[in-house]
GROMACS .gro file of C-alpha atoms in nm:
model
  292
    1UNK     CA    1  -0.098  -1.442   1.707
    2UNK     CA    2  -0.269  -1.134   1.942
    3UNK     CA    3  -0.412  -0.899   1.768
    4UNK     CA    4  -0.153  -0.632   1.905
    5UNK     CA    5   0.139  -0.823   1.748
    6UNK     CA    6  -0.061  -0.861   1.376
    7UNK     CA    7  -0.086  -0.490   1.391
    8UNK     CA    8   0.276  -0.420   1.459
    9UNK     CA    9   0.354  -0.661   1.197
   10UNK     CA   10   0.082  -0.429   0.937
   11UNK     CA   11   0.296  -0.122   1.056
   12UNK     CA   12   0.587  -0.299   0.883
   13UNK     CA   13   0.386  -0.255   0.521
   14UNK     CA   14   0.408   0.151   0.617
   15UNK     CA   15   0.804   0.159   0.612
   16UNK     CA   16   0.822  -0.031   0.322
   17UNK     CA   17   0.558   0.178   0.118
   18UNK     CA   18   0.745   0.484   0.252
   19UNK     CA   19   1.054   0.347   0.040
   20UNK     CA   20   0.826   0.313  -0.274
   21UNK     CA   21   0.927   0.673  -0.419
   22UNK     CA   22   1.284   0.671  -0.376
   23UNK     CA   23   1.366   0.328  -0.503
   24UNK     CA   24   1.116   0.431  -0.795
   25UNK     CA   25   1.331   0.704  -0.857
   26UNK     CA   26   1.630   0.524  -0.829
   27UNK     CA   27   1.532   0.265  -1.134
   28UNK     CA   28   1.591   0.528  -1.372
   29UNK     CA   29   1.321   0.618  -1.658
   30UNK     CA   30   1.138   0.221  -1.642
   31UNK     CA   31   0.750   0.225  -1.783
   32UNK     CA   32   0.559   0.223  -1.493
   33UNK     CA   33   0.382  -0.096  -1.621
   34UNK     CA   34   0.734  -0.256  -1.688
   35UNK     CA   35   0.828  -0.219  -1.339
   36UNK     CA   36   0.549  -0.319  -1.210
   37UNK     CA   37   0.553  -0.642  -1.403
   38UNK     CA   38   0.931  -0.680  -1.279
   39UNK     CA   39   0.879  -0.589  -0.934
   40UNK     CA   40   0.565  -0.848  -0.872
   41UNK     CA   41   0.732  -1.062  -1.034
   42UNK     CA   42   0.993  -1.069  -0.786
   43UNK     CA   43   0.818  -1.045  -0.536
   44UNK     CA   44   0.566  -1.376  -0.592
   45UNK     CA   45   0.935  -1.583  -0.689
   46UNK     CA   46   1.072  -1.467  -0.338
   47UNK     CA   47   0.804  -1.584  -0.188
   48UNK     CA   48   0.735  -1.935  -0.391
   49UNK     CA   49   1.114  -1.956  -0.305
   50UNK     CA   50   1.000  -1.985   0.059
   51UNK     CA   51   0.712  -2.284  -0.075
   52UNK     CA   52   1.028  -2.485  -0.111
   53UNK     CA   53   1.143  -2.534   0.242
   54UNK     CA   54   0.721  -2.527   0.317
   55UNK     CA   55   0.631  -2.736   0.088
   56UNK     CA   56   0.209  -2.761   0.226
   57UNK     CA   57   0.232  -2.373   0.143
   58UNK     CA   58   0.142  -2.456  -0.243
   59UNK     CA   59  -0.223  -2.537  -0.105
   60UNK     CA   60  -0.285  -2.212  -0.027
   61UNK     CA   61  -0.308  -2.131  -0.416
   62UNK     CA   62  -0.646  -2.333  -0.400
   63UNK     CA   63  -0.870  -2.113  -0.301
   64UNK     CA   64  -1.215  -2.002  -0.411
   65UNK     CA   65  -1.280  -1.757  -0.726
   66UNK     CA   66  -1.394  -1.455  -0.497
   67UNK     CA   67  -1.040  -1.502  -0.323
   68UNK     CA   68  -0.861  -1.440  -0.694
   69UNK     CA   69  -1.118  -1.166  -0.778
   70UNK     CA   70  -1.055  -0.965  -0.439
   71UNK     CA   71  -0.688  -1.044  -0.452
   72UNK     CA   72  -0.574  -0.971  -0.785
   73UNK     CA   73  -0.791  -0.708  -0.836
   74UNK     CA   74  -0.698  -0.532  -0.535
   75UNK     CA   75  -0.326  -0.547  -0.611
   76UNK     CA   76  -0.374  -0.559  -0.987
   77UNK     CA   77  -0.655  -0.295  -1.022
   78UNK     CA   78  -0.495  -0.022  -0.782
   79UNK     CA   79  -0.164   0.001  -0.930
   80UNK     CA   80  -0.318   0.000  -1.272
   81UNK     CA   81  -0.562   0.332  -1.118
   82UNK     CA   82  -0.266   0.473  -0.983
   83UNK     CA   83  -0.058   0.453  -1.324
   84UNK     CA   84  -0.339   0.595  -1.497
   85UNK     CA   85  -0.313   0.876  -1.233
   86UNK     CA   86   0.042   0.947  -1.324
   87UNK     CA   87   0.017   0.904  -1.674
   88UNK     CA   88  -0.290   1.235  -1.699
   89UNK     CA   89  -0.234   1.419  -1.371
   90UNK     CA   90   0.076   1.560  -1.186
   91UNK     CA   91   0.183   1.324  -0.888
   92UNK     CA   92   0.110   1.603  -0.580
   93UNK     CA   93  -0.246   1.625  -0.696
   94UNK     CA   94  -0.268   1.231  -0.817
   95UNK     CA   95  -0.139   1.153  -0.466
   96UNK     CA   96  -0.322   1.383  -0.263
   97UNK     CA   97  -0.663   1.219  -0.390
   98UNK     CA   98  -0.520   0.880  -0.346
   99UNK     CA   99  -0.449   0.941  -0.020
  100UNK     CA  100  -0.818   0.904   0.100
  101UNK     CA  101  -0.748   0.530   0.111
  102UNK     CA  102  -0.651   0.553   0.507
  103UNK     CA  103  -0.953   0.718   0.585
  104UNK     CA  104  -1.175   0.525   0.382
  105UNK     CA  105  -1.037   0.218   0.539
  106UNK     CA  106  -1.105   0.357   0.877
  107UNK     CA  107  -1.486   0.410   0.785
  108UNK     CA  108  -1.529   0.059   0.582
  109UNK     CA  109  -1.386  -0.109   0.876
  110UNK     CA  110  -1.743  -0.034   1.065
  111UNK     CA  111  -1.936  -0.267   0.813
  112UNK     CA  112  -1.708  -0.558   0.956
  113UNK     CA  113  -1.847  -0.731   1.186
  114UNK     CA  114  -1.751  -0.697   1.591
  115UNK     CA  115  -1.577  -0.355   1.469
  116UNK     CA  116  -1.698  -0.028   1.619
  117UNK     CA  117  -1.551   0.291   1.509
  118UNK     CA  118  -1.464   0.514   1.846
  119UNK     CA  119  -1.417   0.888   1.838
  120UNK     CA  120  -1.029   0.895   1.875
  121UNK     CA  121  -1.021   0.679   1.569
  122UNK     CA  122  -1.209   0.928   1.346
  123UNK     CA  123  -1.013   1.208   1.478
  124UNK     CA  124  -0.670   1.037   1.453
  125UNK     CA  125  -0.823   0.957   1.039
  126UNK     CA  126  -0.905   1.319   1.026
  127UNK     CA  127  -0.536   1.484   1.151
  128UNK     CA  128  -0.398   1.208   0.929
  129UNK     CA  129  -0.563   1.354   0.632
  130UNK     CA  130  -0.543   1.747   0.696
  131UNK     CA  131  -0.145   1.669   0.774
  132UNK     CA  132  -0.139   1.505   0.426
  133UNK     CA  133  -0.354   1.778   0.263
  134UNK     CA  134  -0.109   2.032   0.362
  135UNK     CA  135   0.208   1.806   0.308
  136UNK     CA  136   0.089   1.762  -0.064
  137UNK     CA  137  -0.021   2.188  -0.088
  138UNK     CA  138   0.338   2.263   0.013
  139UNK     CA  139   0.448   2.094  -0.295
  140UNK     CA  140   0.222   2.269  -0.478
  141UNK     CA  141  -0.085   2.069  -0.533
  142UNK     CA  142  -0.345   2.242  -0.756
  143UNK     CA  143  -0.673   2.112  -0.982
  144UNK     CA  144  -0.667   2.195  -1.358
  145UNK     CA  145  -0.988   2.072  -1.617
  146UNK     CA  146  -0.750   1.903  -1.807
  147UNK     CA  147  -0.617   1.707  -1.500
  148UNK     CA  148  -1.034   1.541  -1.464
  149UNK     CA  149  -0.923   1.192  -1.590
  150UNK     CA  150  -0.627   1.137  -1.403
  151UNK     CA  151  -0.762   1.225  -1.092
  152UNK     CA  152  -1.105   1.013  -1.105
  153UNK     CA  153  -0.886   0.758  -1.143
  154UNK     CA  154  -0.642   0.829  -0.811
  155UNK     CA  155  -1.013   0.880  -0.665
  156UNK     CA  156  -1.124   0.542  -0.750
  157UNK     CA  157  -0.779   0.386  -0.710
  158UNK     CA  158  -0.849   0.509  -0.339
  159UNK     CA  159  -1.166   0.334  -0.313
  160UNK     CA  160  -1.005   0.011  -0.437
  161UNK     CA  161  -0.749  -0.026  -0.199
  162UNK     CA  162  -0.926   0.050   0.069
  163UNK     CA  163  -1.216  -0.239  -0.065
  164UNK     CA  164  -0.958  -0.442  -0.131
  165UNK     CA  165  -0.772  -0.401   0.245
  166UNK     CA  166  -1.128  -0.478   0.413
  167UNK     CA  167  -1.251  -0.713   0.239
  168UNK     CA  168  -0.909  -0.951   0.317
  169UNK     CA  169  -1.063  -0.928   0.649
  170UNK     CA  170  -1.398  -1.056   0.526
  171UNK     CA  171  -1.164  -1.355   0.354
  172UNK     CA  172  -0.979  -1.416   0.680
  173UNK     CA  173  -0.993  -1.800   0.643
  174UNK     CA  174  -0.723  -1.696   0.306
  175UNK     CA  175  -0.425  -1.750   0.393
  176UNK     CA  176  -0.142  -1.527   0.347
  177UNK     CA  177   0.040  -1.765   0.135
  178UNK     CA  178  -0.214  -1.674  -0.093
  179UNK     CA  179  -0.070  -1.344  -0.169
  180UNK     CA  180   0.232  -1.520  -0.344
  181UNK     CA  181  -0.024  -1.651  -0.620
  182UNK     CA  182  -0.193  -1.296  -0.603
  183UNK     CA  183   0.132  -1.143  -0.694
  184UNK     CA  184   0.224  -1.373  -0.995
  185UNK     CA  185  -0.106  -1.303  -1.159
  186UNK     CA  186  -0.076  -0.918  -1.118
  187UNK     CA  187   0.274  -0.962  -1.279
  188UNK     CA  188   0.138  -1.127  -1.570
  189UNK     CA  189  -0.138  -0.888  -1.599
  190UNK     CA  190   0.103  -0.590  -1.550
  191UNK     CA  191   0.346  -0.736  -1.863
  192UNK     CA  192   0.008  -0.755  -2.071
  193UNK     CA  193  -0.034  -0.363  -2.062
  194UNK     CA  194   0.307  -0.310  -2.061
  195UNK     CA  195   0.299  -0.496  -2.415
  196UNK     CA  196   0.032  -0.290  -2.511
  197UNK     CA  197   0.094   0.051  -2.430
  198UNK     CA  198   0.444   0.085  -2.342
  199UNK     CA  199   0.819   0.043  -2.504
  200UNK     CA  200   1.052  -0.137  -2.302
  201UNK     CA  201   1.340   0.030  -2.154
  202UNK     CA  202   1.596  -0.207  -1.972
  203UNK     CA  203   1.757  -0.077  -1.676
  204UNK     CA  204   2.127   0.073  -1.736
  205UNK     CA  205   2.347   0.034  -1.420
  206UNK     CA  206   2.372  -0.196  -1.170
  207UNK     CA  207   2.222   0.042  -0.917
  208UNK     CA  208   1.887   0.045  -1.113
  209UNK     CA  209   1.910  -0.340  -1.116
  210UNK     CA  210   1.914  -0.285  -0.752
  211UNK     CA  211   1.638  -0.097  -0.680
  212UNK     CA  212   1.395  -0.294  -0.904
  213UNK     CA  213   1.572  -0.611  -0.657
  214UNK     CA  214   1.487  -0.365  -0.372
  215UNK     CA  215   1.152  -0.297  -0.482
  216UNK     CA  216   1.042  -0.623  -0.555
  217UNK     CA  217   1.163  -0.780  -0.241
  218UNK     CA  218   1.016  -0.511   0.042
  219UNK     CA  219   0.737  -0.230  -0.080
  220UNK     CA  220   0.625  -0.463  -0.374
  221UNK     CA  221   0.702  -0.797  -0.211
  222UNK     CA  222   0.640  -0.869   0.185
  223UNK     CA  223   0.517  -0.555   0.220
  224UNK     CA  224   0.160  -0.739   0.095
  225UNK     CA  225   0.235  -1.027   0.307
  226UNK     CA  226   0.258  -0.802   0.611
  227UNK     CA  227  -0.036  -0.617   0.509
  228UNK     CA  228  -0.208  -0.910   0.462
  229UNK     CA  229  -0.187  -1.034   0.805
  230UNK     CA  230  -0.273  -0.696   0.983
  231UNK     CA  231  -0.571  -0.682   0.788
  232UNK     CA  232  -0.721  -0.992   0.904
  233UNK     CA  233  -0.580  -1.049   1.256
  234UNK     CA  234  -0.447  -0.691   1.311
  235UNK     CA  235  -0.650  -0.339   1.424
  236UNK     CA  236  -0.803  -0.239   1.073
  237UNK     CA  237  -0.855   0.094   1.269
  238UNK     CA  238  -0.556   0.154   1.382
  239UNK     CA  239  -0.384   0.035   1.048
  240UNK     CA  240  -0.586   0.305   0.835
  241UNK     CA  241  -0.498   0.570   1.076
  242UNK     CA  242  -0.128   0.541   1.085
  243UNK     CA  243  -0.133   0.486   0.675
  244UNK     CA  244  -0.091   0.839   0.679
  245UNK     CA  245   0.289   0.822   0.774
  246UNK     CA  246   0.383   0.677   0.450
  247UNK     CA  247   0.400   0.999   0.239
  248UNK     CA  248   0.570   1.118   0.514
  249UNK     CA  249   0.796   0.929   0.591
  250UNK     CA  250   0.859   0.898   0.195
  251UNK     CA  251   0.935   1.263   0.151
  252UNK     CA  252   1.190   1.233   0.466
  253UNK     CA  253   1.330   0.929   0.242
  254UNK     CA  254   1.334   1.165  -0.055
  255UNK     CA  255   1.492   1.454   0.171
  256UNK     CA  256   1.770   1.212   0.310
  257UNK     CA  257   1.818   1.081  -0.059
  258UNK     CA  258   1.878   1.438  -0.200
  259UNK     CA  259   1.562   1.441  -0.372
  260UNK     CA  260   1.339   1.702  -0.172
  261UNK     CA  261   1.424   1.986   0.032
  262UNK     CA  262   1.301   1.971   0.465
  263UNK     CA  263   1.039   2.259   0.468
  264UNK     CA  264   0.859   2.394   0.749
  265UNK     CA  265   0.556   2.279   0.582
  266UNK     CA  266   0.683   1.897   0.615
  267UNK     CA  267   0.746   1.962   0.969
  268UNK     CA  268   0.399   2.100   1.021
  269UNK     CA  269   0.253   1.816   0.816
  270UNK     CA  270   0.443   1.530   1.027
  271UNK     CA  271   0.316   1.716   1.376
  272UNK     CA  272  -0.070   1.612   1.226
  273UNK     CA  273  -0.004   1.285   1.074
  274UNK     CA  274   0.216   1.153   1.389
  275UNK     CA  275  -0.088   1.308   1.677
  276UNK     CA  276  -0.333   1.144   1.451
  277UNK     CA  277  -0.189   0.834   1.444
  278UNK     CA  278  -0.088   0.833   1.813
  279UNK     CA  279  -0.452   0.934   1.887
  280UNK     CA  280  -0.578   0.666   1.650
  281UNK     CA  281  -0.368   0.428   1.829
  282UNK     CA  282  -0.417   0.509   2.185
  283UNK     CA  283  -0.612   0.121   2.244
  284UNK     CA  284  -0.309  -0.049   2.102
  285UNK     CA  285  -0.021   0.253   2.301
  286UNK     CA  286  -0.196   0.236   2.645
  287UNK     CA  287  -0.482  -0.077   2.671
  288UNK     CA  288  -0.319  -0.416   2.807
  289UNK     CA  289  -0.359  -0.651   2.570
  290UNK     CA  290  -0.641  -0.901   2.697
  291UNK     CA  291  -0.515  -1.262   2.796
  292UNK     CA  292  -0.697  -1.464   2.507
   0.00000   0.00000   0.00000
């Protein structure tokens, strides 16, 4: 696999994410732990589904305990931030700081090594950001005292994902099987809180069921496969960079959904995030892929 076609698959994990909000919305009033649980759940049987017909796939659950450590914390430890985030701050300011993981991504990907960090990928990072800055301000984004816990942990949610996305390039001889295992355990973990600090609520239509189907099998499912392999065989750089889309593309989700109103803001906002990306980019747009 070239390294062009690893990153086009990564781009894939951007769509999906980008469908994250609106299928959320469209489960109804599920704890957030709950559906997490569900979702990851779904998403590791879909994929040990796939073991069947691939049977040598199992071995890839054998892997060392930093392997476990980066993966389930990554995919366990982020959503948990990112609840947390929810659960003591609004979502335009919980997302705004949580959307630092692109850039931060962008600037851990110079401690790997044989990555360099170029001026158009820092500027693409940057337009990324400022578009996302002002797409969260138009919804009316503000800091309150009260708000302090919720955001540290979007803050530090950032910081793990973006750990979490570099560090699978570190673990490059992991396979991407892996993930499946990854999944289950973050499941299990997810329930635990769930059982702790939630009540369940069952989903009430078969639309809801849907969604949770939905969710499990793309933005909470292969989207980490895809993301996965773009990490560690894709351009990290140019994968951080074009991160940026997904709350964009999300609120044009929401908009087509009936959820959010088009604002000249959003338009604005999607003029930054798609030059930054396209700047970011420009090795992978207009550089011939070298014959390997």
């Amino acid at each position: 696999m070239t390294p062009r076609a690893a990153t086009l698959i990564g781009l894939t994990a951007i769509l999906m994410w980008s469908l994250l909000s609106v299928l959320t919305v469209a489960t109804g009033k599920i704890p957030a732990f709950q559906l997490a649980a569900m979702t990851f759940a779904i998403g590791a049987l879909v994929a040990f589904a796939s073991f069947l017909f691939r049977p040598a796939s199992f071995h890839a659950l054998k892997q060392p305990l930093v392997a476990w450590v980066v993966g389930v914390g990554g995919l366990f430890g982020y959503h948990a931030l990112y609840f947390l985030a929810l659960r003591f701050a609004p979502p335009a300011e919980a997302g705004l700081l949580n959307y630092l993981w692109p850039l931060l991504i962008v600037l851990f990907s110079s401690l790997l090594p044989g990555e360099r960090l170029a001026p158009h990928h820092i500027i693409g990072a940057l337009l990324g950001l400022a578009g996302t800055v002002l797409l969260f301000a138009g919804n009316g984004a503000s800091f309150a005292p009260g708000q302090i816990p919720g955001l540290a942990a979007a803050f530090v949610a950032a910081f793990v994902w973006a750990a979490y996305s570099v560090m699978s390039r570190k673990l490059k001889a992991v396979p991407t099987d892996a993930v499946a295992g990854f999944c289950l355990a973050t499941a299990l973990l997810a329930a635990l809180m769930h059982g702790v600090v939630e009540t369940t609520v069952w989903p009430e239509t078969l639309g809801q069921w849907l969604a949770i189907m939905a969710l499990g099998v793309g933005p909470v499912g292969a989207a980490f496969f895809v993301w996965d392999i773009g990490m560690k065989r894709g351009d990290i750089r140019v994968l951080g960079a074009a991160s940026y889309a997904t709350p964009l593309l999300s609120t044009a989700f929401l908009i087509l959904a009936g959820f959010a109103q088009p604002t000249a803001t959003i338009a604005i906002a999607a003029i930054l995030i798609a030059g930054g990306g396209l700047i970011a980019a420009k090795d992978l747009v207009w550089r011939k892929e070298p014959s390997p």
